[in-house]
Coordinates of C-alpha atoms in Angstrom, one line a residue:
Chain S
M18 CA 0.7 8.1 10.0
Q19 CA 3.3 10.5 8.8
L20 CA 6.7 9.3 7.6
S21 CA 8.3 11.4 10.4
D22 CA 6.3 9.3 12.9
L23 CA 8.4 6.2 12.0
Q24 CA 11.1 5.5 14.4
R25 CA 14.6 5.0 13.0
W26 CA 14.9 1.5 11.7
P27 CA 18.2 -0.2 12.1
G28 CA 20.7 -0.3 9.3
I29 CA 19.6 2.6 7.1
A30 CA 21.3 5.6 8.6
G31 CA 24.7 6.2 6.9
Q32 CA 23.8 4.2 3.8
I33 CA 23.7 5.7 0.3
A34 CA 20.3 5.2 -1.3
L35 CA 19.6 5.6 -5.0
V36 CA 15.9 6.2 -5.8
T37 CA 14.8 6.4 -9.4
G38 CA 11.8 8.5 -10.4
A39 CA 12.0 10.5 -7.2
S40 CA 10.4 13.8 -8.3
R41 CA 6.8 13.0 -7.4
G42 CA 4.3 10.5 -6.1
I43 CA 5.6 7.2 -4.7
G44 CA 9.2 7.9 -5.5
S45 CA 9.2 11.2 -3.8
A46 CA 7.7 9.7 -0.6
I47 CA 10.4 6.9 -0.7
A48 CA 13.2 9.4 -1.1
D49 CA 11.8 11.4 1.9
A50 CA 11.3 8.3 4.0
L51 CA 14.9 7.0 3.5
A52 CA 16.3 10.5 4.1
L53 CA 14.3 10.7 7.4
Q54 CA 15.9 7.4 8.3
G55 CA 19.3 9.0 7.9
A56 CA 20.3 7.7 4.5
T57 CA 22.0 10.0 2.0
V58 CA 19.5 9.9 -0.9
I59 CA 20.3 10.3 -4.5
G60 CA 16.9 10.9 -6.2
T61 CA 16.7 10.9 -9.9
A62 CA 14.4 12.7 -12.3
T63 CA 14.2 12.7 -16.1
T64 CA 15.0 16.4 -16.5
A65 CA 17.7 18.7 -15.0
G66 CA 14.9 20.9 -13.6
G67 CA 13.4 17.9 -11.9
A68 CA 16.7 17.0 -10.4
D69 CA 17.2 20.5 -9.1
A70 CA 13.8 20.3 -7.4
I71 CA 14.8 17.1 -5.7
T72 CA 18.1 18.6 -4.5
A73 CA 16.2 21.5 -3.0
R74 CA 13.8 19.1 -1.2
L75 CA 16.6 16.8 0.1
E76 CA 18.6 19.7 1.5
A77 CA 16.1 19.9 4.4
F78 CA 17.3 16.6 5.9
D79 CA 20.1 15.9 8.4
T80 CA 22.0 14.0 5.7
P81 CA 21.4 16.1 2.6
G82 CA 21.2 14.1 -0.6
Q83 CA 20.7 15.4 -4.1
G84 CA 18.8 15.0 -7.3
L85 CA 20.5 13.8 -10.5
A86 CA 19.1 13.7 -14.0
L87 CA 18.7 10.1 -15.3
D88 CA 16.9 8.4 -18.1
V89 CA 16.7 4.8 -16.9
A90 CA 16.0 3.7 -20.5
D91 CA 19.4 4.9 -21.6
A92 CA 22.5 2.8 -20.7
A93 CA 24.9 5.8 -21.2
S94 CA 22.7 7.9 -18.9
V95 CA 22.8 5.2 -16.2
E96 CA 26.5 5.1 -16.4
A97 CA 27.0 8.8 -16.2
C98 CA 24.5 9.1 -13.3
L99 CA 26.2 6.4 -11.3
E100 CA 29.6 8.0 -11.9
L101 CA 28.3 11.3 -10.4
A102 CA 26.5 9.5 -7.5
N103 CA 29.7 7.7 -6.6
E104 CA 31.7 10.9 -6.8
R105 CA 29.4 13.0 -4.8
A106 CA 28.0 10.6 -2.2
G107 CA 29.6 7.2 -2.6
A108 CA 28.6 3.8 -3.9
P109 CA 24.9 3.2 -3.3
T110 CA 24.0 0.2 -1.0
I111 CA 20.3 0.8 -1.3
L112 CA 18.7 0.8 -4.8
V113 CA 15.0 1.5 -5.2
N114 CA 13.9 0.9 -8.8
N115 CA 10.8 3.1 -8.8
A116 CA 10.8 4.9 -12.2
G117 CA 8.0 3.8 -14.4
I118 CA 5.8 4.8 -17.3
T119 CA 2.5 3.6 -18.8
R120 CA 1.6 3.5 -22.5
D121 CA -1.8 2.0 -22.2
N122 CA -3.7 0.6 -25.1
L123 CA -5.6 -2.5 -26.1
L124 CA -3.1 -5.0 -27.4
V125 CA -4.6 -5.0 -30.9
R126 CA -3.9 -1.3 -31.1
M127 CA -0.6 -1.2 -29.1
K128 CA 2.3 0.1 -31.2
A129 CA 5.6 -1.7 -31.0
E130 CA 7.3 1.4 -29.5
D131 CA 4.7 1.5 -26.7
W132 CA 5.7 -2.0 -25.9
D133 CA 9.4 -1.3 -26.1
D134 CA 9.3 1.9 -24.2
V135 CA 7.5 0.4 -21.3
M136 CA 9.8 -2.6 -21.2
S137 CA 12.9 -0.5 -21.4
T138 CA 11.9 1.9 -18.6
N139 CA 10.1 -0.4 -16.3
L140 CA 12.0 -3.7 -16.7
T141 CA 15.3 -3.4 -18.6
A142 CA 16.2 -0.5 -16.2
L143 CA 16.5 -3.1 -13.4
Y144 CA 19.2 -4.9 -15.4
R145 CA 21.0 -1.6 -16.1
L146 CA 20.8 -0.2 -12.5
S147 CA 21.4 -3.4 -10.6
R148 CA 24.5 -4.1 -12.7
A149 CA 25.7 -0.6 -12.1
T150 CA 25.4 -0.9 -8.4
L151 CA 26.0 -4.6 -7.6
R152 CA 29.8 -4.5 -7.6
G153 CA 29.7 -1.8 -4.9
M154 CA 27.3 -3.8 -2.8
I155 CA 29.2 -7.0 -3.2
K156 CA 32.4 -5.2 -2.1
A157 CA 30.5 -3.7 0.9
R158 CA 28.9 -7.0 1.7
Q159 CA 25.8 -5.0 2.2
G160 CA 22.9 -4.2 -0.2
R161 CA 19.2 -3.7 -0.6
I162 CA 17.6 -3.8 -4.0
I163 CA 13.9 -2.9 -3.9
N164 CA 11.8 -2.9 -7.0
I165 CA 8.4 -1.1 -7.2
S166 CA 6.2 -3.3 -9.2
S167 CA 2.4 -3.2 -9.3
V168 CA -0.7 -5.2 -8.5
V169 CA -1.3 -5.2 -12.2
G170 CA 1.8 -7.4 -12.6
L171 CA 0.0 -10.1 -10.6
T172 CA -3.6 -9.7 -11.8
G173 CA -3.3 -8.2 -15.3
N174 CA -5.4 -5.3 -16.5
P175 CA -7.0 -4.7 -19.9
G176 CA -5.1 -2.1 -21.8
Q177 CA -1.9 -2.7 -19.9
A178 CA -0.4 -5.9 -21.4
N179 CA 3.0 -4.1 -21.8
Y180 CA 2.9 -2.6 -18.3
A181 CA 1.7 -5.8 -16.6
A182 CA 4.3 -7.9 -18.4
A183 CA 7.1 -5.5 -17.3
K184 CA 5.8 -5.4 -13.7
A185 CA 5.5 -9.2 -13.6
G186 CA 9.0 -9.5 -15.0
M187 CA 10.4 -7.5 -12.1
I188 CA 9.3 -10.2 -9.8
G189 CA 11.1 -13.0 -11.6
F190 CA 14.2 -10.8 -11.9
A191 CA 14.2 -10.2 -8.1
K192 CA 13.8 -13.8 -7.3
S193 CA 16.7 -14.8 -9.5
L194 CA 19.0 -12.1 -8.4
A195 CA 18.1 -12.7 -4.8
R196 CA 19.4 -16.3 -5.2
E197 CA 22.6 -15.0 -6.7
V198 CA 23.6 -12.5 -4.0
A199 CA 21.9 -13.6 -0.8
A200 CA 25.1 -15.0 0.7
R201 CA 26.6 -11.5 0.4
N202 CA 24.1 -9.9 2.7
I203 CA 22.3 -8.4 -0.3
T204 CA 18.5 -8.8 -0.5
V205 CA 16.4 -8.2 -3.5
N206 CA 12.7 -7.7 -3.0
T207 CA 9.6 -6.4 -4.9
I208 CA 6.8 -4.3 -3.6
A209 CA 3.5 -4.5 -5.5
P210 CA 1.5 -1.4 -4.7
G211 CA -2.2 -1.4 -5.5
F212 CA -3.9 1.8 -6.5
I213 CA -2.1 4.6 -4.9
E214 CA -3.0 8.3 -5.1
S215 CA -0.7 9.6 -7.8
D216 CA -0.6 11.3 -11.2
M217 CA -1.3 7.8 -12.7
T218 CA -4.5 7.3 -10.7
R219 CA -5.5 11.0 -10.9
A220 CA -6.2 10.2 -14.6
L221 CA -9.2 8.1 -13.5
N222 CA -12.7 9.5 -13.4
E223 CA -15.0 9.6 -10.4
Q224 CA -16.9 6.5 -11.6
Q225 CA -13.7 4.6 -12.0
I226 CA -12.6 5.6 -8.5
D227 CA -15.9 4.6 -7.0
A228 CA -15.7 1.2 -8.7
L229 CA -12.1 0.8 -7.3
H230 CA -13.2 1.6 -3.7
A231 CA -15.8 -1.1 -4.0
R232 CA -13.1 -3.6 -4.8
I233 CA -10.6 -2.6 -2.2
P234 CA -11.3 -4.0 1.3
S235 CA -9.7 -1.0 2.9
A236 CA -12.2 1.1 0.9
R237 CA -9.6 3.8 -0.1
L238 CA -6.8 4.3 -2.4
G239 CA -3.3 3.9 -0.9
R240 CA -1.0 6.8 -0.2
P241 CA 2.5 7.2 -1.3
D242 CA 3.6 7.0 2.3
D243 CA 2.0 3.5 2.6
V244 CA 4.5 2.3 0.0
A245 CA 7.4 4.3 1.4
A246 CA 6.9 2.7 4.8
A247 CA 7.2 -0.8 3.2
V248 CA 10.4 0.3 1.5
V249 CA 11.8 1.4 4.9
F250 CA 11.1 -2.0 6.3
L251 CA 12.8 -3.8 3.4
A252 CA 15.8 -1.5 3.4
S253 CA 16.4 -1.9 7.1
E254 CA 18.4 -4.6 8.9
A255 CA 15.1 -5.8 10.3
A256 CA 14.3 -7.4 6.9
R257 CA 17.8 -9.0 6.5
Y258 CA 16.2 -12.5 6.2
V259 CA 13.5 -11.4 3.7
T260 CA 14.7 -11.9 0.1
G261 CA 13.1 -12.7 -3.2
E262 CA 9.7 -11.7 -1.7
T263 CA 6.9 -9.7 -3.2
L264 CA 5.1 -7.5 -0.7
N265 CA 1.6 -6.5 -1.6
V266 CA 0.7 -3.0 -0.4
N267 CA -2.8 -2.7 -1.7
G268 CA -5.4 -2.5 1.0
G269 CA -6.4 -6.1 0.4
L270 CA -7.3 -5.6 -3.3
H271 CA -5.3 -8.7 -4.2
M272 CA -4.0 -11.3 -1.8
Q273 CA -1.5 -14.1 -2.7
Chain O
M20 CA 58.4 -16.8 -7.3
S21 CA 57.9 -13.5 -9.2
S22 CA 56.4 -10.7 -7.2
V23 CA 53.3 -10.7 -9.4
E24 CA 52.9 -14.4 -8.7
G25 CA 53.1 -13.7 -4.9
Q26 CA 50.7 -10.8 -5.1
V27 CA 48.2 -12.8 -7.2
K28 CA 48.4 -15.7 -4.8
G29 CA 47.9 -13.4 -1.9
I30 CA 44.7 -12.0 -3.3
I31 CA 43.4 -15.5 -4.2
A32 CA 44.2 -16.7 -0.7
E33 CA 42.5 -13.8 0.9
Q34 CA 39.4 -14.0 -1.3
L35 CA 38.9 -17.7 -1.1
G36 CA 40.0 -18.2 2.5
V37 CA 43.0 -20.6 1.8
K38 CA 46.7 -20.4 2.7
A39 CA 48.8 -18.7 0.0
E40 CA 51.8 -21.1 0.6
E41 CA 49.5 -24.1 0.0
L42 CA 48.2 -22.8 -3.3
K43 CA 49.1 -24.9 -6.3
N44 CA 49.5 -23.1 -9.6
D45 CA 47.3 -25.6 -11.4
A46 CA 44.5 -25.3 -8.8
S47 CA 41.1 -24.5 -10.2
F48 CA 39.1 -21.9 -8.3
V49 CA 35.9 -23.8 -8.5
D50 CA 36.9 -27.4 -8.6
D51 CA 39.9 -27.4 -6.2
L52 CA 39.4 -24.3 -4.0
G53 CA 35.6 -24.5 -3.5
A54 CA 34.8 -21.1 -5.1
D55 CA 31.2 -20.5 -6.2
S56 CA 30.6 -18.4 -9.3
L57 CA 30.2 -15.1 -7.4
D58 CA 33.5 -15.8 -5.6
T59 CA 35.2 -15.8 -8.9
V60 CA 33.6 -12.5 -9.8
E61 CA 34.8 -11.0 -6.5
L62 CA 38.3 -12.4 -7.2
V63 CA 38.4 -10.6 -10.5
M64 CA 37.2 -7.4 -8.8
A65 CA 40.0 -7.8 -6.3
L66 CA 42.6 -8.3 -9.0
E67 CA 41.3 -5.3 -10.9
E68 CA 41.7 -3.2 -7.8
E69 CA 45.2 -4.5 -6.8
F70 CA 46.7 -4.1 -10.3
E71 CA 44.7 -1.0 -11.2
T72 CA 43.4 -2.5 -14.4
E73 CA 40.0 -3.4 -15.9
I74 CA 39.4 -7.0 -16.8
P75 CA 36.7 -7.4 -19.4
D76 CA 34.0 -10.0 -18.7
E77 CA 35.1 -12.1 -21.7
D78 CA 38.6 -12.3 -20.3
A79 CA 37.4 -12.8 -16.7
E80 CA 35.5 -15.9 -17.8
S81 CA 38.7 -17.5 -19.1
I82 CA 40.6 -17.1 -15.8
T83 CA 39.7 -20.2 -13.9
T84 CA 43.0 -21.3 -12.3
V85 CA 45.8 -19.8 -10.2
Q86 CA 48.2 -20.0 -13.1
Q87 CA 45.8 -18.4 -15.6
A88 CA 45.4 -15.5 -13.2
I89 CA 49.1 -15.0 -12.9
D90 CA 49.6 -15.3 -16.7
Y91 CA 46.8 -12.8 -17.3
I92 CA 48.3 -10.2 -15.0
L93 CA 51.8 -10.7 -16.3
A94 CA 50.6 -10.3 -19.9
R95 CA 48.7 -7.2 -18.9
K96 CA 51.7 -5.6 -17.2
V97 CA 53.8 -6.0 -20.4
D98 CA 51.1 -4.2 -22.5

């Protein structure tokens, strides 16, 4: 499957979509997928160079979006980015919280800043970005907030107490916010990808990859497009009655 | 009725789906007009837009009746 093989899903064309962490991997595939669906995509990267590369990539689509620099861990940066997004494209009605970092270590060795950095970028960012975009969605009576969590948030993983806590926190956040805004035609959902081919999983050695394959019923790592396709569904009008849900995209690695 | 009062009542009526002429000044948004908490947030957003002002969250929480909304906007306009 290529993302371009997906038909147009209802309700995405013409929307403004903000995708954080869009320069590579899963975020890049999500930005492309939403652009292919006819959304104007604002993709963020942590550096100006990264933002320029996103702009260059998004120019290829019928509804050219653009890249913006954003540090999701910095409230002032979120405010500035949203101001620019509103000015250049309009108020986002699709928000994909994808930006994430890892600072792995056994808990006994984990520094406080490794805990704080992961919480701020992976979890508190949802608070900052949802608050910055919700008013526009409430006014539009239309919104989709999609959080990219992780299977690790459901199962735990040694060395990732900080990451797993943040990723699990996203799920509780989504369920609460979903209850608050459902009557305004705004849905809030979480996707929990399993092991996806990306810079994060490229750090694994061959032995680790083999061990993973043995545990995944689909017997392969996922591809960024597998996650992006799930985002397209949740962002579309087809998923209007799905909210507060956590969608596993993991090849059967973990089932709820 | 002052023009501000009329404007404020018009917005409240539109946001909460009630008739402006039937709005009593001491009516509470939640207890009398059936607003939920997000309705009151939207109401404040609409007031901000109409009167081109920003209402801080601390102030917004203290606006719970029709009269309080009118008083708040009148006080703001004098500033």
